[in-house]
Amino acid sequence: MKVAWAGSRHAVEVGDRMARLVASDPVFRKDNRTMISRKDLFKDTLRKAAHAWKRISELRLTEEEASLLRQYVDQPGYVDLHWGMFVPAIKGQGTEEQQKKWLPLAYRFQIIGCYAQTELGHGSNVQGLETTATFDPKTDEFVIHSPTLTSSKWWPGGLGKASTHAVVYARLITEGKDYGIHGFIVQLRSLEDHSPLPGITLGDIGGKFGSGAYNSMDNGVLRFDHVRIPRDQMLMRLSQVTREGKYVHSDVPKQLLYGTMVFVRQTIVADASKALSRAVCIAVRYSAIRKQFGSQDGGPETQVLNYRTQQSRLFPLLASAYAFRFVGDWLKWLYTDVTQKLEAKDYSTLQEAHACTAGLKAVTTSATADAIEECRKLCGGHGYLNSSGLPELFAVYVPACTYEGDNVVLLLQVARILMKAVSQLTSGKQPVGTMAYMGKVQYLMQCKCAVNTAEDWLNPVAIQEAFEARALRMVVNCAQNIGQAAKQEEGFYERSPDLLEAAVAHIQLIIVTKFIEKVQQDSPGHGVKEQLQNLCNVYALYILHKHLGDFLATGCITPKQGALANELLGKLYAQVRPNAVALVDAFNYTDHYLGSVLGRYDGNVYPALYEEAWKDPLNETVVPEGYHEYLRPLLKQQLKLSRL
């Protein structure tokens, strides 16, 4: 199962080696992270980032190994935005000359970069950004300026204290005309003493949700007061401004930007499976250790994992972790495919690629955030302790529902693309890729589910057809309702809640389809394919059960067939139960990376909980600070009362 999860034996070996390298290094300690001040936490982040770079250089790690090492350090910091956003932005939007100048500096950490797009007043609406970049032909410079309070850059990770440079997104103005949002490389701090350069005001935006968690990241605020930069620091791969101030489009098509977008979103989906699998690993292991009730005649109590209520809440989340992993692997292939087609100037699949990447980002991150919180509840009271690892995991993960596109906004973008695809069916234009099922519109709009027994739901054809029919009928229904509106945009606005649900149905179809395809591939290892089949069925039928109203309202299945699916789910949980711990062990996480006393590999939970409690700073003294000032006077009835 480790190979099935990791993708290859090589991936298992490299991941294991890097995880153990991090776990064995005392600099990467993280068990005290929720107990220290934010200043100390940030300094600790700087120390770990520097040490990680030192080890990468000393050991001459490959790019793959270095990426895994940073992942297992498991502490958000400026490095994430430097590699994840700053470098890709220059790669995707910079000319060859700009890449030759800036990338070597970034690769060697001679500069530290961030991605300054979001502003105090605008996030999802990128076209509404207010920062300006006005070209001055007299000096051959752009003047970067923050004209309003709401134009302040707000949230960029790494900006607050660490970054020396940023890719800043601003409204390009030349010859009195506004040409919209473009990227500019701007130096923010001195490379000698790290002080802000003239005209630049910047700092950290303050503490964030949770203890530890994302508070290790210096999310920043940035304002410009007529800051001048050379003209050649505009990212000019797609367009440029000449020395005379003329705005010129390059020969490079703007569609190339889709490649970077797909790359970033496939990374987010992959991160969803990692975060969800960590939470599920903790909950499954602890549920196997924890015993409550069920004792008869003085015998042992029942393992919590044996209760059907625990299984019905936990095993779908286990199946979801695998589902998100496999659809994430498929997105890596999609990124390669999109890149190759873009280089060949084939833009036929771009809309479909945008729809599935945006939708998968939205669905997987929302589901993962909810699932981490559910895993905390599944661990009972102990799950609320910081030492369980779950509160911090939730706090550090939940921003994913907002960054790189608010999930609701992204799903509405998916819905627009689906509406367009449906409208083109009558013209004979066949949908491609993950929307190809829409080409079967006549059949799917009238087909009847053939399930007669619970076991009939084990047929992947029956499952996939039900999900295809549900998605298509919801999409067509939305299109018909919008068509009845006086104006299309008004109809879209009025039906936006329905459009969200239709988009979710489409994305869930993609996840189920990719899971089925994974199961149908050859899987090395005895019994692996059988376990994957069980998890695939659990995921699909859990989604069907959770969204039963959709399937019934669209006539895809009957109430009886819905009941049969639920009946089969119970049987599948019983089949997953004997291997549940092995299925989370397959994630191959070290105790250091998991960061949970409840999810320990050795199962020695209760001594670890007891020991961890004494590490809290509050227990450094037996008698608490404040006893003589407040507790003793109260207990001795010596409180000084003011006379009214």
XYZ file of C-alpha atoms in Angstrom, residues 33-630:
598
model
C 5.573 25.337 18.693
C 2.170 26.085 20.249
C 3.743 27.201 23.555
C 6.134 29.948 22.438
C 5.540 33.617 21.652
C 4.997 34.769 18.079
C 8.363 36.545 18.036
C 10.127 33.380 19.140
C 8.074 31.327 16.676
C 9.082 33.566 13.765
C 12.745 33.493 14.768
C 12.498 29.699 14.998
C 11.069 29.676 11.447
C 14.023 31.725 10.188
C 16.431 29.346 11.919
C 14.800 26.255 10.430
C 14.708 27.736 6.924
C 18.398 28.635 7.093
C 19.304 25.228 8.508
C 17.252 23.445 5.841
C 19.097 25.375 3.109
C 22.426 24.525 4.802
C 21.587 20.798 4.853
C 20.344 20.888 1.245
C 23.632 22.454 0.170
C 25.875 20.245 2.327
C 24.216 17.012 1.211
C 23.863 18.231 -2.402
C 20.240 17.151 -2.454
C 18.346 16.903 -5.713
C 15.383 19.194 -6.381
C 13.045 16.321 -5.488
C 14.868 15.622 -2.223
C 15.059 19.304 -1.284
C 11.329 19.753 -1.868
C 10.532 16.765 0.346
C 12.882 17.973 3.072
C 11.100 21.342 3.172
C 7.745 19.543 3.289
C 8.758 17.441 6.300
C 10.135 20.462 8.173
C 6.421 21.277 8.322
C 6.507 24.931 9.345
C 4.988 27.629 7.096
C 7.482 30.332 6.227
C 8.791 32.689 3.577
C 10.469 29.806 1.740
C 7.042 28.474 0.702
C 6.181 31.667 -1.203
C 9.695 32.111 -2.550
C 9.649 28.715 -4.278
C 5.900 28.350 -4.716
C 4.931 31.766 -6.129
C 7.860 34.172 -6.703
C 10.003 31.807 -8.785
C 7.076 30.408 -10.858
C 5.854 33.963 -11.566
C 9.229 34.934 -13.052
C 9.406 31.644 -14.959
C 5.916 32.071 -16.373
C 5.805 35.811 -17.034
C 9.441 36.882 -17.430
C 11.366 37.052 -20.705
C 14.420 34.853 -21.224
C 16.647 37.804 -20.327
C 14.683 38.485 -17.140
C 14.810 34.825 -16.148
C 18.585 34.737 -16.687
C 18.976 37.788 -14.449
C 16.602 37.014 -11.598
C 16.278 33.228 -11.304
C 19.940 32.499 -10.443
C 19.713 35.050 -7.632
C 16.515 33.421 -6.359
C 17.877 29.874 -6.701
C 20.920 30.790 -4.561
C 18.837 32.784 -2.045
C 20.801 35.926 -2.805
C 17.368 37.506 -2.917
C 14.160 36.377 -1.179
C 10.922 36.890 -3.066
C 7.195 36.984 -2.418
C 4.028 37.444 -4.481
C 2.313 40.782 -3.791
C -1.107 40.660 -5.424
C -3.875 40.739 -2.798
C -4.764 44.152 -1.380
C -6.645 45.344 1.673
C -9.673 46.143 -0.480
C -9.478 43.457 -3.185
C -8.689 39.753 -3.192
C -10.643 37.549 -5.579
C -11.413 40.489 -7.899
C -7.902 40.887 -9.289
C -9.070 43.359 -11.926
C -10.140 45.670 -9.103
C -6.603 46.084 -7.697
C -5.736 49.745 -7.097
C -1.918 49.871 -6.922
C -0.611 51.788 -9.947
C 2.530 51.495 -12.077
C 2.768 54.651 -14.183
C 5.459 54.845 -16.869
C 7.643 57.956 -16.909
C 9.263 58.259 -20.379
C 11.591 61.008 -19.155
C 13.482 58.634 -16.858
C 12.561 55.260 -18.449
C 11.039 54.158 -15.150
C 7.770 52.940 -13.700
C 6.432 54.779 -10.663
C 4.782 52.321 -8.261
C 2.232 53.963 -5.981
C -0.476 53.091 -3.449
C -3.110 55.799 -4.044
C -5.563 54.705 -1.316
C -5.548 52.875 2.002
C -7.380 49.952 0.395
C -4.634 49.691 -2.243
C -2.189 48.537 0.458
C -0.852 45.072 -0.346
C -2.229 42.837 2.398
C -1.602 39.142 3.147
C 1.379 38.190 0.953
C 3.346 35.520 2.822
C 6.994 36.334 3.458
C 6.364 40.033 2.887
C 6.098 41.123 6.502
C 9.705 40.589 7.604
C 11.715 38.305 5.308
C 11.411 39.198 1.627
C 13.867 41.480 -0.139
C 11.927 41.511 -3.410
C 8.378 40.996 -4.622
C 6.498 40.429 -7.816
C 4.038 43.283 -7.391
C 0.788 43.357 -9.357
C -0.376 46.848 -10.324
C -2.388 48.757 -12.916
C -0.058 49.620 -15.796
C -0.596 53.202 -16.957
C 1.266 54.665 -19.917
C 0.422 57.571 -22.199
C -2.531 58.283 -19.945
C -4.178 54.915 -20.562
C -4.839 52.130 -18.035
C -3.812 48.749 -19.491
C -4.900 46.663 -16.522
C -3.011 44.416 -14.122
C 0.634 43.504 -14.820
C 3.515 42.142 -12.749
C 6.635 44.066 -11.740
C 9.752 42.955 -9.872
C 10.307 45.442 -7.056
C 13.094 45.499 -4.487
C 11.656 46.173 -1.039
C 14.559 46.000 1.381
C 18.273 46.795 1.396
C 20.519 43.816 0.677
C 22.995 45.288 3.167
C 20.964 45.821 6.355
C 17.442 44.618 5.358
C 15.895 48.047 6.028
C 12.967 49.165 3.823
C 13.972 51.208 0.787
C 12.826 54.846 0.461
C 9.121 55.240 -0.270
C 8.272 51.772 1.018
C 6.260 51.095 4.184
C 5.873 47.462 5.168
C 5.374 45.167 8.137
C 3.462 42.165 9.456
C -0.366 42.205 9.569
C -0.576 40.522 12.984
C -1.458 37.253 14.657
C -3.734 34.745 12.964
C -6.119 31.963 13.959
C -4.764 29.243 16.265
C -1.652 28.559 18.326
C 1.507 28.052 16.311
C -0.038 27.117 12.983
C 0.218 29.828 10.292
C 1.562 32.363 12.788
C 5.055 31.252 11.763
C 4.402 33.007 8.437
C 5.031 36.751 8.180
C 1.998 37.755 6.132
C 2.599 41.390 5.333
C 1.274 44.841 4.531
C 3.011 46.990 1.907
C 2.505 50.569 0.709
C 4.349 52.463 -2.013
C 4.913 56.206 -2.108
C 5.947 56.926 -5.717
C 8.658 54.256 -5.803
C 10.647 54.220 -9.047
C 11.879 51.048 -10.748
C 13.626 50.514 -14.119
C 11.333 49.779 -17.061
C 12.928 46.355 -17.567
C 11.579 45.186 -14.193
C 8.130 44.877 -15.703
C 7.574 41.171 -16.415
C 7.522 41.351 -20.202
C 6.974 37.884 -21.593
C 3.396 38.622 -22.688
C 3.501 42.385 -23.169
C 5.938 45.263 -22.791
C 6.287 49.014 -22.765
C 8.816 50.487 -25.182
C 11.341 53.180 -24.321
C 8.934 55.691 -25.856
C 6.057 54.484 -23.677
C 4.160 52.447 -26.279
C 2.294 49.396 -24.943
C 3.024 46.364 -27.136
C 1.775 42.787 -27.027
C 4.472 40.164 -27.563
C 4.171 37.169 -29.881
C 3.788 34.906 -26.840
C 0.092 34.014 -26.329
C -1.424 34.965 -22.970
C -2.744 31.412 -22.655
C 0.732 30.355 -21.502
C -0.188 31.735 -18.080
C -2.570 28.798 -17.707
C 0.440 26.500 -17.277
C 1.528 28.268 -14.085
C -2.050 28.323 -12.801
C -2.476 24.561 -13.325
C 0.862 23.935 -11.588
C -0.088 25.938 -8.490
C -3.540 24.366 -8.197
C -2.296 20.797 -8.619
C 0.100 21.508 -5.757
C -2.814 22.669 -3.592
C -4.807 19.498 -4.348
C -1.753 17.385 -3.477
C -1.423 19.317 -0.213
C -5.093 18.564 0.554
C -4.433 14.827 0.458
C -1.396 15.261 2.720
C -3.261 17.298 5.328
C -6.325 15.041 5.254
C -4.232 11.873 5.478
C -2.415 13.247 8.544
C -5.695 13.963 10.330
C -7.147 10.581 9.365
C -3.964 8.797 10.468
C -4.244 10.372 13.926
C -7.953 9.595 14.250
C -7.701 5.980 13.042
C -4.728 5.108 15.242
C -6.241 6.714 18.314
C -9.628 5.082 17.662
C -7.849 1.718 17.626
C -6.203 2.467 21.004
C -9.104 4.154 22.766
C -11.575 1.814 24.485
C -14.950 2.838 25.878
C -18.004 0.921 27.097
C -18.972 -2.573 26.034
C -17.336 -4.353 28.969
C -19.162 -7.494 30.060
C -18.358 -9.527 33.173
C -15.227 -7.509 33.791
C -13.856 -8.087 30.290
C -12.106 -5.481 28.140
C -14.003 -2.482 26.824
C -14.679 -2.058 23.112
C -12.231 -0.307 20.797
C -13.844 2.923 19.618
C -12.880 1.973 16.057
C -15.257 -0.987 16.267
C -18.331 1.177 16.730
C -20.286 1.555 13.512
C -20.959 5.236 14.249
C -17.200 5.858 14.399
C -16.641 3.921 11.183
C -19.404 5.737 9.301
C -17.799 9.090 10.143
C -14.136 8.114 9.832
C -13.809 5.616 6.976
C -15.273 7.979 4.328
C -12.550 10.459 5.331
C -9.923 7.725 4.950
C -11.319 6.956 1.488
C -11.328 10.698 0.679
C -7.618 10.967 1.505
C -6.850 8.282 -1.069
C -9.293 9.790 -3.579
C -7.658 13.222 -3.323
C -4.201 11.659 -3.601
C -5.032 9.911 -6.859
C -6.828 12.864 -8.455
C -3.811 14.966 -7.433
C -1.514 12.518 -9.225
C -3.702 12.839 -12.294
C -3.423 16.645 -12.093
C 0.370 16.296 -12.339
C -0.173 14.493 -15.633
C -2.623 17.201 -16.704
C -0.023 19.903 -15.995
C 2.475 18.129 -18.255
C -0.179 17.656 -20.932
C -1.303 21.303 -20.805
C 2.306 22.511 -20.949
C 3.059 20.404 -24.016
C -0.101 21.571 -25.791
C 0.629 25.213 -24.995
C 4.110 24.875 -26.473
C 2.493 23.400 -29.596
C -0.006 26.339 -29.627
C -2.899 23.943 -29.017
C -5.381 25.749 -26.761
C -8.329 23.384 -27.280
C -8.340 21.965 -23.734
C -7.560 25.157 -21.783
C -11.136 25.903 -20.674
C -11.598 22.338 -19.501
C -8.232 22.377 -17.703
C -9.163 25.615 -15.953
C -12.540 24.207 -14.913
C -11.213 21.001 -13.397
C -8.217 22.582 -11.634
C -10.280 25.440 -10.173
C -13.049 23.070 -9.134
C -10.724 20.460 -7.654
C -8.929 23.136 -5.649
C -12.277 24.298 -4.240
C -13.801 20.886 -3.505
C -10.710 19.213 -2.025
C -9.709 22.116 0.226
C -13.228 22.619 1.609
C -13.668 18.895 2.214
C -10.253 18.626 3.850
C -10.828 21.553 6.219
C -14.152 20.042 7.307
C -12.590 16.584 7.625
C -9.744 17.736 9.890
C -12.292 19.229 12.283
C -14.340 16.010 12.107
C -11.229 14.002 12.984
C -10.721 16.244 16.015
C -14.258 15.436 17.163
C -13.666 11.742 16.476
C -10.816 11.855 18.998
C -13.116 13.067 21.764
C -11.883 15.479 24.413
C -8.216 14.630 23.882
C -8.521 15.815 20.281
C -8.961 19.346 21.622
C -5.479 19.325 23.158
C -2.726 21.029 21.190
C -0.637 17.914 21.737
C -3.122 15.934 19.619
C -1.796 17.888 16.632
C -5.293 18.389 15.257
C -6.061 21.978 16.382
C -2.838 23.260 14.819
C -3.316 21.146 11.691
C -6.785 22.644 11.229
C -5.593 26.200 11.864
C -2.669 25.885 9.459
C -4.760 24.259 6.731
C -8.032 26.202 6.683
C -6.594 29.270 4.823
C -6.359 27.005 1.758
C -10.100 27.536 1.318
C -9.378 31.194 0.561
C -5.902 31.649 -0.908
C -5.289 31.123 -4.620
C -8.973 31.756 -5.243
C -11.915 31.799 -2.836
C -13.661 28.459 -3.185
C -17.103 29.884 -3.937
C -15.668 32.212 -6.582
C -13.767 29.333 -8.185
C -16.846 27.098 -8.291
C -18.826 29.874 -9.984
C -16.050 30.082 -12.597
C -16.444 26.327 -13.113
C -20.191 26.802 -13.455
C -19.733 29.425 -16.199
C -17.580 27.034 -18.182
C -20.162 24.265 -17.718
C -22.934 26.579 -18.912
C -20.881 27.421 -21.991
C -20.232 23.723 -22.698
C -23.949 22.913 -22.484
C -24.866 25.797 -24.790
C -22.463 24.472 -27.427
C -23.936 20.945 -27.449
C -26.643 21.924 -29.937
C -24.026 23.303 -32.343
C -22.333 19.924 -32.535
C -19.182 20.964 -30.651
C -18.170 18.007 -28.532
C -16.878 18.618 -24.987
C -13.379 17.314 -24.242
C -11.513 15.771 -21.332
C -13.402 15.658 -18.051
C -16.460 17.201 -19.742
C -16.636 14.558 -22.480
C -19.532 12.817 -20.703
C -21.746 15.761 -21.700
C -21.565 14.460 -25.234
C -23.907 11.657 -24.094
C -26.567 14.206 -23.191
C -29.505 12.425 -24.836
C -28.740 9.134 -23.105
C -27.842 10.584 -19.687
C -30.938 12.793 -19.541
C -33.254 9.792 -19.734
C -31.293 6.734 -18.544
C -32.514 4.707 -15.559
C -30.213 3.217 -12.938
C -30.130 -0.591 -13.275
C -29.278 -1.354 -9.627
C -31.571 -4.001 -8.099
C -29.507 -5.278 -5.167
C -27.006 -3.697 -2.802
C -24.172 -5.615 -4.483
C -25.083 -4.094 -7.853
C -23.525 -0.879 -6.549
C -20.132 -2.640 -6.644
C -20.230 -2.283 -10.422
C -18.110 0.773 -11.332
C -20.193 1.296 -14.480
C -23.331 1.755 -12.366
C -21.555 4.199 -10.056
C -20.028 6.271 -12.845
C -23.253 6.449 -14.820
C -25.198 7.650 -11.774
C -22.617 10.388 -11.116
C -22.570 11.413 -14.800
C -26.357 11.601 -14.973
C -26.553 13.608 -11.741
C -23.935 16.133 -12.872
C -25.336 16.584 -16.365
C -28.952 16.904 -15.272
C -28.041 19.508 -12.651
C -26.015 21.465 -15.212
C -28.777 21.284 -17.857
C -31.403 22.288 -15.291
C -29.364 25.369 -14.369
C -28.894 26.260 -18.040
C -32.635 25.987 -18.691
C -33.498 28.170 -15.691
C -30.931 30.808 -16.683
C -32.345 30.765 -20.216
C -35.732 31.833 -18.869
C -34.319 35.006 -17.303
C -34.712 38.368 -19.063
C -30.936 38.778 -19.047
C -28.414 35.958 -18.880
C -26.286 37.626 -16.193
C -29.356 38.201 -14.016
C -30.260 34.541 -14.400
C -26.742 33.502 -13.450
C -26.914 35.688 -10.334
C -30.324 34.361 -9.288
C -29.302 30.737 -9.830
C -25.827 31.015 -8.316
C -26.586 28.676 -5.353
C -27.810 26.003 -7.803
C -24.794 26.625 -10.021
C -22.470 25.993 -7.076
C -24.096 22.620 -6.453
C -23.892 21.713 -10.143
C -20.194 22.592 -10.199
C -19.580 20.445 -7.116
C -21.413 17.536 -8.773
C -19.169 17.853 -11.837
C -15.993 17.903 -9.727
C -17.102 14.954 -7.593
C -17.659 13.029 -10.822
C -14.040 13.744 -11.795
C -12.745 12.501 -8.427
C -14.828 9.316 -8.584
C -13.796 8.685 -12.209
C -10.076 9.065 -11.458
C -10.387 6.772 -8.430
C -12.096 4.125 -10.581
C -9.362 4.473 -13.211
C -6.690 4.047 -10.525
C -8.346 0.870 -9.241
C -8.469 -0.562 -12.751
C -4.698 -0.170 -13.136
C -2.257 -2.881 -12.056
C -1.332 -2.421 -8.394
C 1.773 -4.208 -7.062
C 1.418 -5.983 -3.737
C -0.845 -8.720 -2.397
C -4.382 -7.527 -1.709
C -3.644 -3.901 -2.619
C -6.132 -3.744 -5.457
C -8.881 -5.177 -3.258
C -8.271 -2.540 -0.580
C -8.276 0.254 -3.150
C -11.524 -1.102 -4.589
C -13.136 -1.026 -1.145
C -11.981 2.556 -0.549
C -13.175 3.639 -3.994
C -16.620 2.197 -3.336
C -16.734 3.779 0.123
C -15.868 7.194 -1.305
C -18.370 7.028 -4.181
C -21.272 5.681 -2.133
C -20.557 8.070 0.755
C -20.810 10.997 -1.674
C -23.990 9.487 -3.101
C -25.425 9.127 0.427
C -24.360 12.640 1.452
C -25.876 14.202 -1.688
C -28.791 11.787 -1.973
C -31.173 14.693 -2.548
C -29.372 15.565 -5.793
C -29.584 12.020 -7.124
C -33.268 11.677 -6.194
C -34.347 15.135 -7.365
C -32.768 14.611 -10.780
C -34.289 11.139 -11.085
C -30.897 9.434 -11.442
C -31.806 6.795 -8.882
C -34.873 5.759 -6.898
C -35.276 5.973 -3.112
C -34.947 2.189 -3.005
C -31.633 2.315 -4.860
C -30.429 5.012 -2.464
C -31.307 2.758 0.464
C -29.421 -0.137 -1.161
C -26.331 2.068 -1.509
C -26.477 2.913 2.185
C -26.910 -0.772 3.032
C -23.785 -1.625 1.048
C -21.830 1.152 2.777
C -22.301 -0.613 6.110
C -20.894 -3.819 4.644
C -17.944 -1.960 3.130
C -17.078 -0.392 6.491
C -16.852 -3.893 7.947
C -14.431 -4.848 5.162
C -12.268 -1.759 5.708
C -12.098 -2.189 9.501
C -9.508 -5.048 9.712
C -7.067 -3.073 7.546
C -7.817 0.466 8.719
C -4.598 0.889 10.707
C -2.526 -0.631 7.885
C -4.157 1.762 5.412
C -2.997 4.795 7.422
C 0.403 3.239 8.127
C 0.810 3.200 4.341
C 1.107 6.997 4.463
C 4.535 6.308 5.985
C 4.560 9.374 8.232
C 7.137 9.692 10.991
C 5.940 10.660 14.466
C 7.808 13.934 13.991
C 5.881 14.847 10.841
C 2.553 13.677 12.283
C 3.147 15.796 15.396
C 0.537 14.054 17.534
C 0.655 12.139 20.806
C -2.648 10.497 19.828
C -1.329 9.281 16.467
C 1.934 7.768 17.698
C 3.085 4.779 15.659
C 3.774 2.707 18.797
C 0.298 3.396 20.213
C 1.746 4.461 23.582
C -0.792 7.270 23.867
C -1.588 7.673 27.559
C 1.983 7.898 28.944
C 2.769 10.359 26.126
C -0.274 12.506 26.971
C 0.727 12.573 30.626
C 4.337 13.441 29.834
C 3.353 16.143 27.340
C 1.164 17.910 29.902
C 4.161 18.585 32.148
C 6.021 20.343 29.344
C 3.581 23.235 29.338
C 5.157 26.491 30.619
C 2.294 26.808 33.118
C 3.759 23.792 34.932
C 7.220 25.312 35.332
C 6.232 26.363 38.870
C 4.155 24.384 41.353
C 2.604 27.529 42.813
C 1.340 29.723 39.962
C 2.539 33.242 39.370
C -0.134 35.553 40.680
C -0.904 33.408 43.726
C 0.286 36.005 46.252
C -1.395 38.897 44.390
C -4.761 37.303 43.672
